[in-house]
Tab-separated table of C-alpha atoms in Angstrom:
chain	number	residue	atom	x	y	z
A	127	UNK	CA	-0.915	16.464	-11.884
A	128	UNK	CA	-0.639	12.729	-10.270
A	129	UNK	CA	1.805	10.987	-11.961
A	130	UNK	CA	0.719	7.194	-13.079
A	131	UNK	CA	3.123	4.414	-11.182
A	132	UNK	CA	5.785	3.298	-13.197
A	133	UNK	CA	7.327	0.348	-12.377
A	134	UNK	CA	10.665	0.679	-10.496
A	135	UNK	CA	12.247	-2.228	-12.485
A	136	UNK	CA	12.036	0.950	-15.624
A	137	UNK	CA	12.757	3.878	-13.101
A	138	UNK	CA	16.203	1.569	-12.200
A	139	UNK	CA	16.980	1.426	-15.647
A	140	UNK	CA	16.674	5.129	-15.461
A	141	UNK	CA	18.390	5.691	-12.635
A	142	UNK	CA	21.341	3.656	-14.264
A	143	UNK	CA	21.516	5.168	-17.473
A	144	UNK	CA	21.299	8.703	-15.779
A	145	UNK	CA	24.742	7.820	-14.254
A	146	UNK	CA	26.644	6.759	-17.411
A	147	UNK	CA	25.330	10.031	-19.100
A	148	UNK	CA	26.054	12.439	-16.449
A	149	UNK	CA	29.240	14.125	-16.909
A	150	UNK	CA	29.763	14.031	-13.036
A	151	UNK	CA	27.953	11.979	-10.274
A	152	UNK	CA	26.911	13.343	-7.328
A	153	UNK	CA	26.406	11.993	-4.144
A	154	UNK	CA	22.517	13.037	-4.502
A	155	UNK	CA	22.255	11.225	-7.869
A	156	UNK	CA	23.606	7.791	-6.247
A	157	UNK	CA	21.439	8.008	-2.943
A	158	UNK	CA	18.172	7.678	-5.265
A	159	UNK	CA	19.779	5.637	-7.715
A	160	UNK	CA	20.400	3.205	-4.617
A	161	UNK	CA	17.391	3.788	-3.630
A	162	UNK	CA	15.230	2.812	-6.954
A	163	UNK	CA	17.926	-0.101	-7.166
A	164	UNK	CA	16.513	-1.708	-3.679
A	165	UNK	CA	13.021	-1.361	-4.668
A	166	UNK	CA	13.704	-3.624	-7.497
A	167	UNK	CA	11.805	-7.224	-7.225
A	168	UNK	CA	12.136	-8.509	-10.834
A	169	UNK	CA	15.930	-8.310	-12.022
A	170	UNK	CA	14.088	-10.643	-14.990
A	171	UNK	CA	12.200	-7.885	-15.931
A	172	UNK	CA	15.282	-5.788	-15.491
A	173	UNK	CA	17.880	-7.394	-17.627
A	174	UNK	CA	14.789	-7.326	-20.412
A	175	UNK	CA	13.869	-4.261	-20.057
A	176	UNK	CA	18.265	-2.921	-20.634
A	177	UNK	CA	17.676	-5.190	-24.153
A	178	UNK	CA	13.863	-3.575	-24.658
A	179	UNK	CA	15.271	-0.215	-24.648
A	180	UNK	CA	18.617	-1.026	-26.156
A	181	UNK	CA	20.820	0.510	-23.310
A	182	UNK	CA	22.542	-2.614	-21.904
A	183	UNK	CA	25.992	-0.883	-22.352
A	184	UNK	CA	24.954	2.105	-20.684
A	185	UNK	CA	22.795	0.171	-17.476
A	186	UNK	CA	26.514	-1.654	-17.077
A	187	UNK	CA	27.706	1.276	-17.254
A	188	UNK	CA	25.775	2.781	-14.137
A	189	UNK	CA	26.053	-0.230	-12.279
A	190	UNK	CA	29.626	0.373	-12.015
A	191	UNK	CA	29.748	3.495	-10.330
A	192	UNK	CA	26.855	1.932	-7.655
A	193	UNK	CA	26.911	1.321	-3.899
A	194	UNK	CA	28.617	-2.839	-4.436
A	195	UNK	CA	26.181	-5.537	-4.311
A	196	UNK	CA	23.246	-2.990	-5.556
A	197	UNK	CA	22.070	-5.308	-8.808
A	198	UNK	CA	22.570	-8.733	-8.642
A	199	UNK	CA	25.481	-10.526	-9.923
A	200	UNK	CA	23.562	-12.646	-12.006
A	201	UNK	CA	21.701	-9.786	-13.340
A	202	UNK	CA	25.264	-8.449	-14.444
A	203	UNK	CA	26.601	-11.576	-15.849
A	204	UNK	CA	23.833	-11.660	-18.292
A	205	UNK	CA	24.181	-7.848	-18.772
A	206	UNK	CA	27.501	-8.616	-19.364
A	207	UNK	CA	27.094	-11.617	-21.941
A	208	UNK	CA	24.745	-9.539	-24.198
A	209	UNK	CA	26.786	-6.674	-24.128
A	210	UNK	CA	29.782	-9.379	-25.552
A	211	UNK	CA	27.278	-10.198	-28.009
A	212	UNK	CA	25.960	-7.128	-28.742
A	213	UNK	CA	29.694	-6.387	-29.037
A	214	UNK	CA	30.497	-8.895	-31.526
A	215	UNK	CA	27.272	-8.235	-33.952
A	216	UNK	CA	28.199	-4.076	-33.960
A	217	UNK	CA	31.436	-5.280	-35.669
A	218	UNK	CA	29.714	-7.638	-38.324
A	219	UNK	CA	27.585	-4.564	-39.256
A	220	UNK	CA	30.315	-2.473	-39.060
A	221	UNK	CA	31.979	-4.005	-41.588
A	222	UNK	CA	28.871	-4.095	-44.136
A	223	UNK	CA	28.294	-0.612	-43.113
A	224	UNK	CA	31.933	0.019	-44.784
A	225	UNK	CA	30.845	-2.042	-47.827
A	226	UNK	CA	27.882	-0.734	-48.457
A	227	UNK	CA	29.488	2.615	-48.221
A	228	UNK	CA	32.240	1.785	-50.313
A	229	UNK	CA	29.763	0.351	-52.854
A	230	UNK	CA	27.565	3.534	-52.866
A	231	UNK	CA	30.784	5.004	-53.500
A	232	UNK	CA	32.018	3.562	-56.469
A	233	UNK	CA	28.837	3.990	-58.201
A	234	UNK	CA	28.978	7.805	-57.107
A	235	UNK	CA	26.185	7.988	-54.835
A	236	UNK	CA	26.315	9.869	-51.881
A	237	UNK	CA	24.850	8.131	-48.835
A	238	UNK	CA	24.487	9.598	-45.251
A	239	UNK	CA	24.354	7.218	-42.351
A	240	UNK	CA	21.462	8.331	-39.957
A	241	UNK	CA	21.992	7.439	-36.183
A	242	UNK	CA	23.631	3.770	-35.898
A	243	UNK	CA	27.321	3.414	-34.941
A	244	UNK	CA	28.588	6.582	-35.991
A	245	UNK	CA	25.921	7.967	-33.656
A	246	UNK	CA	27.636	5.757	-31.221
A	247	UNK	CA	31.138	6.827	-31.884
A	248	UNK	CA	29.862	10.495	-31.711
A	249	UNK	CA	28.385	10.467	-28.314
A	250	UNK	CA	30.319	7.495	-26.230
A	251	UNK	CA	33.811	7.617	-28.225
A	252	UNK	CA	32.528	3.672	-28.939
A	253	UNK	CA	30.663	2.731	-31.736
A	254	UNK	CA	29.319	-0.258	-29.878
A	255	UNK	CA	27.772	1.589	-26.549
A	256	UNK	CA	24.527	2.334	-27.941
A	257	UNK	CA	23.067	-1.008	-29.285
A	258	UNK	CA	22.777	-1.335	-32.765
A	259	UNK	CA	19.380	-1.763	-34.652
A	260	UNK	CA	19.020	-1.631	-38.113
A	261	UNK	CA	21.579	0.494	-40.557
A	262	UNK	CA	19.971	3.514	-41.884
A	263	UNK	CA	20.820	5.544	-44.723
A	264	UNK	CA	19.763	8.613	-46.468
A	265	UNK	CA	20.592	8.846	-50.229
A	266	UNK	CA	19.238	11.698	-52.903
A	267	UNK	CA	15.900	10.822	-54.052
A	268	UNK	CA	17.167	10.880	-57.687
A	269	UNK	CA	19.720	8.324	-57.557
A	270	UNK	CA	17.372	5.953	-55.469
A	271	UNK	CA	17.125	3.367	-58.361
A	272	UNK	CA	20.884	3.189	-58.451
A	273	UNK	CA	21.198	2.573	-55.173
A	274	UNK	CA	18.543	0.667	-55.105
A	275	UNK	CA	20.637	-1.524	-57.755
A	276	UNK	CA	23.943	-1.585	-55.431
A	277	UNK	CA	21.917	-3.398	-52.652
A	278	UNK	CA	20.388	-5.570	-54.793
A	279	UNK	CA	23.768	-6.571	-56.376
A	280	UNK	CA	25.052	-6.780	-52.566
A	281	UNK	CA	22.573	-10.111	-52.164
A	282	UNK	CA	20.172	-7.531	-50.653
A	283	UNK	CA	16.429	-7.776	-51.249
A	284	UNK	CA	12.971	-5.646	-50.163
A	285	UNK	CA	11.617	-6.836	-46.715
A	286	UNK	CA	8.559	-5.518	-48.054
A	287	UNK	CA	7.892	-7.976	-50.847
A	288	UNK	CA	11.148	-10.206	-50.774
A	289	UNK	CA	12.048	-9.263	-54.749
A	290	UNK	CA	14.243	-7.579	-56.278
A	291	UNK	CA	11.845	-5.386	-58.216
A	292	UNK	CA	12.011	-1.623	-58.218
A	293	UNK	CA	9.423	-0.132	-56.222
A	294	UNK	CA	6.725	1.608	-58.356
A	295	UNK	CA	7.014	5.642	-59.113
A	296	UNK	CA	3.829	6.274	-56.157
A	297	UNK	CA	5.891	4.367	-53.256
A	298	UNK	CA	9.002	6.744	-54.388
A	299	UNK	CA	7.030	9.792	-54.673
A	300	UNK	CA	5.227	8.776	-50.982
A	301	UNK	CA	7.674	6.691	-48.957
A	302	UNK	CA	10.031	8.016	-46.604
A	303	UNK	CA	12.013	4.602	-46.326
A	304	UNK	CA	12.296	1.282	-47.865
A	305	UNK	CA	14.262	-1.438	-45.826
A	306	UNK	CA	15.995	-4.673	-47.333
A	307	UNK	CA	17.161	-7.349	-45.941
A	308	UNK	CA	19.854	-9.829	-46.525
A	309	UNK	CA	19.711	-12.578	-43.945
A	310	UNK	CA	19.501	-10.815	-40.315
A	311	UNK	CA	20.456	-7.684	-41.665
A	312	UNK	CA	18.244	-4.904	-42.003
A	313	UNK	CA	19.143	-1.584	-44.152
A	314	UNK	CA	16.727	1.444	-44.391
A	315	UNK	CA	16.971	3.657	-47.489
A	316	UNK	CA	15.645	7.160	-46.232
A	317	UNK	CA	14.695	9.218	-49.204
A	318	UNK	CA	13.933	12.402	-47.183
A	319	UNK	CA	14.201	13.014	-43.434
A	320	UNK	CA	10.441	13.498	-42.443
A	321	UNK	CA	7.597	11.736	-42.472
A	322	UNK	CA	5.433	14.485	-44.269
A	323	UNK	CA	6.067	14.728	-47.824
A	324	UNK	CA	4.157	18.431	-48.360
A	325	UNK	CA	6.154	19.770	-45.261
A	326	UNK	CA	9.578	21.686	-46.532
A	327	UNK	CA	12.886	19.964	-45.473
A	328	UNK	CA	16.377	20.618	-46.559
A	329	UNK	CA	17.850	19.427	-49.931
A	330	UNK	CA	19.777	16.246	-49.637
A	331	UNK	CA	22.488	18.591	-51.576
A	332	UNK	CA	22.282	21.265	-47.938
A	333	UNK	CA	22.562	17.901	-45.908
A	334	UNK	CA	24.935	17.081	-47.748
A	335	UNK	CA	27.218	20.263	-47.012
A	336	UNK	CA	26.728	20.205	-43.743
A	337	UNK	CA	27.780	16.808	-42.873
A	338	UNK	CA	30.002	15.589	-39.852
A	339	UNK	CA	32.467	13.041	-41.189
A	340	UNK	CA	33.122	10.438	-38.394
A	341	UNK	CA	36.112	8.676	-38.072
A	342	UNK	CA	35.484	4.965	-37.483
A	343	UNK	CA	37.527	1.831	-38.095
A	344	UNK	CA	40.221	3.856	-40.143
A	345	UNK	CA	37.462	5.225	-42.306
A	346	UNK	CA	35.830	8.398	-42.224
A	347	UNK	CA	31.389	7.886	-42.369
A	348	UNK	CA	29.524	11.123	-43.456
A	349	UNK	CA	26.643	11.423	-41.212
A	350	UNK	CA	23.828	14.384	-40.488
A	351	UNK	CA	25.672	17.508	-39.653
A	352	UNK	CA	25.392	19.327	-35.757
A	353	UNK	CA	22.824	21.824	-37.121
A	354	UNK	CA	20.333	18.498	-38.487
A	355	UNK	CA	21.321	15.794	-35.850
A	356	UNK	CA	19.473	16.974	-33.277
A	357	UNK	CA	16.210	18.151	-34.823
A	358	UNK	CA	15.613	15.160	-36.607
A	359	UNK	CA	16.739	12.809	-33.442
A	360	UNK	CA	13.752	14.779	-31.639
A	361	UNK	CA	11.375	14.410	-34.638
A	362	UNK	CA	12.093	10.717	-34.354
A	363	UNK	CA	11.840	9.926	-31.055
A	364	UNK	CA	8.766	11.940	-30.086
A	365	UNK	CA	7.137	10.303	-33.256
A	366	UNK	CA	7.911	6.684	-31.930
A	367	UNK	CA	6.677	7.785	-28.570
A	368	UNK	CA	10.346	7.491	-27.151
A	369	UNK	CA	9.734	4.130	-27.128
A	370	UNK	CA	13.573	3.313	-26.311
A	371	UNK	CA	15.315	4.803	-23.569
A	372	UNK	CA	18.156	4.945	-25.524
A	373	UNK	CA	16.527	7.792	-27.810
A	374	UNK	CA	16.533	9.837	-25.126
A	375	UNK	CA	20.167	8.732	-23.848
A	376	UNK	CA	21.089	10.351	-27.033
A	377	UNK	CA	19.395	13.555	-26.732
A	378	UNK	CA	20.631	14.140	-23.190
A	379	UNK	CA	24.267	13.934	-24.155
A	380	UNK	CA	23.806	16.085	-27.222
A	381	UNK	CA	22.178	18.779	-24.835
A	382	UNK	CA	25.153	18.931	-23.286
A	383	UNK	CA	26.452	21.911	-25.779
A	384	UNK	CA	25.329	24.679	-24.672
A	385	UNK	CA	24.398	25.979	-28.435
A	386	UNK	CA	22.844	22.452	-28.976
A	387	UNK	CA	20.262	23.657	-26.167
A	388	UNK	CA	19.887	27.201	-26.989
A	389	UNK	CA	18.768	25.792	-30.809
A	390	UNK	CA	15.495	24.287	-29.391
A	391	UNK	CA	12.543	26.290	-30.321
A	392	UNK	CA	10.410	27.154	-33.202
A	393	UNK	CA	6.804	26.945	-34.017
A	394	UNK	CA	4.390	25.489	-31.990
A	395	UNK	CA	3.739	22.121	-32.934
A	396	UNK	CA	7.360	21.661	-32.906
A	397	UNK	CA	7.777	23.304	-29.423
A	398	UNK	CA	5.131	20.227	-28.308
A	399	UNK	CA	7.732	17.655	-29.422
A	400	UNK	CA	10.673	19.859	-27.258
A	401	UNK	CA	8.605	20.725	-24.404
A	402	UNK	CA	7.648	16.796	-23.714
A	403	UNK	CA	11.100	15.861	-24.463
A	404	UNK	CA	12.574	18.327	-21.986
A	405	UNK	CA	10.283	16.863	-19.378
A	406	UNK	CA	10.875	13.503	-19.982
A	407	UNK	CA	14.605	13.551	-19.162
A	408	UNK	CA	14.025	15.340	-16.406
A	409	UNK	CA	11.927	12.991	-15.051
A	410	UNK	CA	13.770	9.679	-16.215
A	411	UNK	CA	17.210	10.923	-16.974
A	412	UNK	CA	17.399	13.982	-14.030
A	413	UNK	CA	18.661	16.505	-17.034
A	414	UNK	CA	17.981	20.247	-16.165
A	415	UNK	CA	17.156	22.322	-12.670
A	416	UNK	CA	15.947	20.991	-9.886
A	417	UNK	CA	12.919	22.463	-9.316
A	418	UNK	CA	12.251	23.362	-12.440
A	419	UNK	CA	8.210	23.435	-13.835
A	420	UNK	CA	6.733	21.362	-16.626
A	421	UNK	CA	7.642	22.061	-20.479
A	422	UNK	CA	4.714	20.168	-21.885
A	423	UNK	CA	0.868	20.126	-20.906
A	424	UNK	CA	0.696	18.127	-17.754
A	425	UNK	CA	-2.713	16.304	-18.688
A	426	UNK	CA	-1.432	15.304	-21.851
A	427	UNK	CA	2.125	13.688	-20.149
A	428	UNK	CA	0.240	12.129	-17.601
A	429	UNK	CA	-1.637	10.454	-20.152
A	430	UNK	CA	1.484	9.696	-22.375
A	431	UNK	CA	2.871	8.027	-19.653
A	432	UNK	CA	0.056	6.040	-18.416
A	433	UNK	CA	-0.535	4.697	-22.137
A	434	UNK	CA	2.942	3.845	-22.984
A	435	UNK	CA	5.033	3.293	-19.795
A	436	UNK	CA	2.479	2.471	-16.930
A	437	UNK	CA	2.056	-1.000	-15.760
A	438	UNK	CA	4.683	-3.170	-17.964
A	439	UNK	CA	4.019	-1.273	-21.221
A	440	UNK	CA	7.701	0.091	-21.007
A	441	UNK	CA	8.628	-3.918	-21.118
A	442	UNK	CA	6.121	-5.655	-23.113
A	443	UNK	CA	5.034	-5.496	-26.780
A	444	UNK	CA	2.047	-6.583	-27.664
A	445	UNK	CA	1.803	-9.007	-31.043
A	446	UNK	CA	1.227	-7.744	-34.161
A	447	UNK	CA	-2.507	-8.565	-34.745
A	448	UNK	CA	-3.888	-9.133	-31.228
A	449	UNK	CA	-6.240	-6.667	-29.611
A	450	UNK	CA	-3.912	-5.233	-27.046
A	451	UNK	CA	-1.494	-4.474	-30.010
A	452	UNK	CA	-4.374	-2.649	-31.772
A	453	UNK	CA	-5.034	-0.149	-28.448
A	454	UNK	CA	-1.644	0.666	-28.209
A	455	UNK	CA	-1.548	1.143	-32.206
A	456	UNK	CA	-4.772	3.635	-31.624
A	457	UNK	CA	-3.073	5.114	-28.717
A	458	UNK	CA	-0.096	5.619	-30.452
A	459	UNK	CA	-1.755	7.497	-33.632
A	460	UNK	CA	-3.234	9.807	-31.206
A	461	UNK	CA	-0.204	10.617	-30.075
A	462	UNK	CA	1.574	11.763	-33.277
A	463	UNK	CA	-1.696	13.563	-33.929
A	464	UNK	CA	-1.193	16.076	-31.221
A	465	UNK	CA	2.659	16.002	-31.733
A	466	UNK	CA	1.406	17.128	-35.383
A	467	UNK	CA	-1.112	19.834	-33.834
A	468	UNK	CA	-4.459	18.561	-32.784
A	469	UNK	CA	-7.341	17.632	-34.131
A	470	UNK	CA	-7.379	20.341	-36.461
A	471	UNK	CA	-4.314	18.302	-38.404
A	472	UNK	CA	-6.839	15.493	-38.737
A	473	UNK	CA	-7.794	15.572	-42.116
A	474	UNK	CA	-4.033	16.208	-43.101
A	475	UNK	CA	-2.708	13.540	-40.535
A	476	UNK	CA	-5.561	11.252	-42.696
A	477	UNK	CA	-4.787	12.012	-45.962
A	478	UNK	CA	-1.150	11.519	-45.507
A	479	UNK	CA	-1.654	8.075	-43.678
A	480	UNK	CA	-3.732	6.746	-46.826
A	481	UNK	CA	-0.853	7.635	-48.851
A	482	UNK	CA	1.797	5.364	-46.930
A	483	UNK	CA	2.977	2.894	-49.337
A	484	UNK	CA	3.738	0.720	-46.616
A	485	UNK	CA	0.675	-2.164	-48.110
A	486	UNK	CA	1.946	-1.793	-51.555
A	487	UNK	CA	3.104	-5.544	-51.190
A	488	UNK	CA	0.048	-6.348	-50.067
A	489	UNK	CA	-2.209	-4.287	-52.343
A	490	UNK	CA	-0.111	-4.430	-55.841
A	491	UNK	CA	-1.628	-2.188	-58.166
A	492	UNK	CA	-0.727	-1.993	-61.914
A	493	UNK	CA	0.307	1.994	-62.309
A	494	UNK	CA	-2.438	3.112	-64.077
A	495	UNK	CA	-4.620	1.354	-61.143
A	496	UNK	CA	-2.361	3.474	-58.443
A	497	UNK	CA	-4.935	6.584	-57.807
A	498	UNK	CA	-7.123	3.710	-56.070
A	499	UNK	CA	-4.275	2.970	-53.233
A	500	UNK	CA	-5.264	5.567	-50.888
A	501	UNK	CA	-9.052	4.036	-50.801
A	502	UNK	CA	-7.608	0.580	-50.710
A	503	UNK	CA	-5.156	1.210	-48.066
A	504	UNK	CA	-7.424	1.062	-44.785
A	505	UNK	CA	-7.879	-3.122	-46.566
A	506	UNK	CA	-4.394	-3.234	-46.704
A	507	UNK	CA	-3.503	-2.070	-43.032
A	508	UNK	CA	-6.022	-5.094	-42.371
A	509	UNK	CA	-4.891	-7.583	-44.365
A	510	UNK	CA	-0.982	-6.782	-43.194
A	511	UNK	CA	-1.770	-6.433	-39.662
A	512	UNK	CA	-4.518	-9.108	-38.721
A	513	UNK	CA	-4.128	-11.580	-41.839
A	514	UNK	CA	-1.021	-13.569	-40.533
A	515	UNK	CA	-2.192	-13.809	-37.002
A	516	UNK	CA	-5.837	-15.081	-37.446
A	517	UNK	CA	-4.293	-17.735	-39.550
């Protein structure tokens, strides 16, 4: 297999995050991090790419077990200011995270946080070294509508439509999230873990029992248990094409337990998802034997990395709308089609994709109307996607 050319501005940021993962550093592991670190030309492209993939605590990190002088001090200083304010916006969610929670609980809803700062806490011991996105929570599919009500009594409202209204009985039945905003915050209501609504998953009640309570500003946040953490952090990434490096930051460290690793396996669509992860942080993040041979199919990684990482596609996103944004789009539901099994999967993958109630808002249907979404949807995706940027 040849290998497409990544950029060494990514492999640096590889090379950096390796070393604030690694429970030791070895003298091998800093002789090719210095040596990535040299080839380096755009420290712009850099310091964008730490923020791109959300692991600007961990490249500082790195950089400070490095030979001196080996990234720019300007290229730290701004590493350092985001970090400050990456810092100082963790803590504002943190505390709406508590509220929220709090909320949820008064009205006796159970809510599990999914990833986020408790993820954070988890892995580093600090809830603010893994950047924070978005907060995401998984509540029972039955009390939805109440909690539904608790955001939108907390000034929240849907970033899908920008109401208040309660989404209609086919987006609950279909949707595996609806987000809400209030100002820049973004919260994600999971109603299942999965994308796939036919495939089995546990029982919010099972996730429930399992949970891992993690203690965080004085509090204790119930998140996904050890035995669902890890499956569904694969699922995830491999479905978003482990578009941040962080993802993958986060799988590395929970490898680290030995029983963590001896749980991957299962069926064979799922074994594609392990197998490319495994390879992938041994290639970026140097996790596993040295030595060791390929996981995954090596046509289909070389491909995966030349459509996703080659050239700058690990730095730059396309706009919503504009050609190059529809290729990768393409590219990227050919990916989750072989993650999902192959062609075979097609008509499944199909079906399942006209069912997304993500163009409700743009395709509102009265209820009786709402068998015709599925045919409608394809206008939708159109409308959503290339509306807005042709005007």
């Amino acid at each position: 297999m040849t290998m497409p050319v990544l950029q060494p501005e990514f492999l640096a940021l590889c090379q950096c995050v390796r070393l604030a993962v690694s429970p030791t550093t070895s003298p091998d592991a800093l002789r090719a991090a210095g040596q990535i670190l040299q080839q380096v030309r755009d420290w712009d492209a850099f310091v964008a790419g730490a923020a791109r993939h959300r692991v600007e605590p961990l490249v500082l990190r790195g950089a400070a077990v490095v030979a001196a002088g080996s990234i720019p001090d300007s290229a730290v200083r701004v590493l350092q200011t985001r970090v400050r304010q990456g810092t100082l916006g963790g803590l504002k969610q943190l505390g709406e995270l508590l509220r929220l929670l709090g909320e949820l609980t008064a009205a006796g809803i159970p809510a599990l946080v999914i990833k986020g700062l408790p993820l954070s806490q988890k892995l580093y011991g600090d809830p603010f070294q893994r950047s924070a996105g978005d907060i995401d929570l998984l509540v029972p599919p039955d009390r939805y509508a109440e909690a539904h009500q608790v955001l939108i009594s907390a000034g929240y409202r849907r970033l899908d439509s920008g109401d208040a209204e309660l989404p209609s009985q086919v987006v609950q039945s279909h949707c595996k999230d609806i987000s809400y905003r209030r100002g820049a915050l973004v919260i994600e209501v999971h109603l299942r873990l999965g994308d796939d609504p036919s495939q089995p998953e546990a029982s919010f009640a099972d996730l429930w029992h399992r949970r891992e309570e993690i203690a965080l500003a004085g509090g204790r946040v119930p998140c996904l248990g050890q035995a669902d953490l890890l499956p569904y952090l694969l699922e995830h990434g491999a479905r978003h094409g482990w578009d941040r490096l962080c993802w993958l930051a986060d799988i590395a460290l929970l490898l680290r337990d030995p029983q963590q690793r001896q749980s991957l396996g299962g069926p064979p669509v799922a074994g594609r998802q392990i197998g490319h992860t495994l390879d992938l942080l041994h290639l970026w993040l140097g996790d596993g034997e040295d030595g060791q041979g390929l996981h995954s199919d090596p046509r289909r990684l070389d491909w995966f990395l030349a459509a996703f990482f080659a050239g700058r596609r690990w730095l730059d996103r396309p706009v919503r709308g504009s050609w190059p944004w529809l290729l990768r789009e393409l590219r990227a539901r050919r990916w989750r089609l072989y993650l999902a099994g192959g062609w075979r999967q097609g008509p499944h993958v199909l079906w399942q994709a006209l069912l997304n109630p993500v163009d409700q808002a743009v395709l509102p249907l009265p209820e009786r109307w709402a068998f015709l979404y599925p045919l409608l949807r394809p206008l939708g995706w159109v409308l959503r996607n290339f509306g807005r940027h042709r005007g």
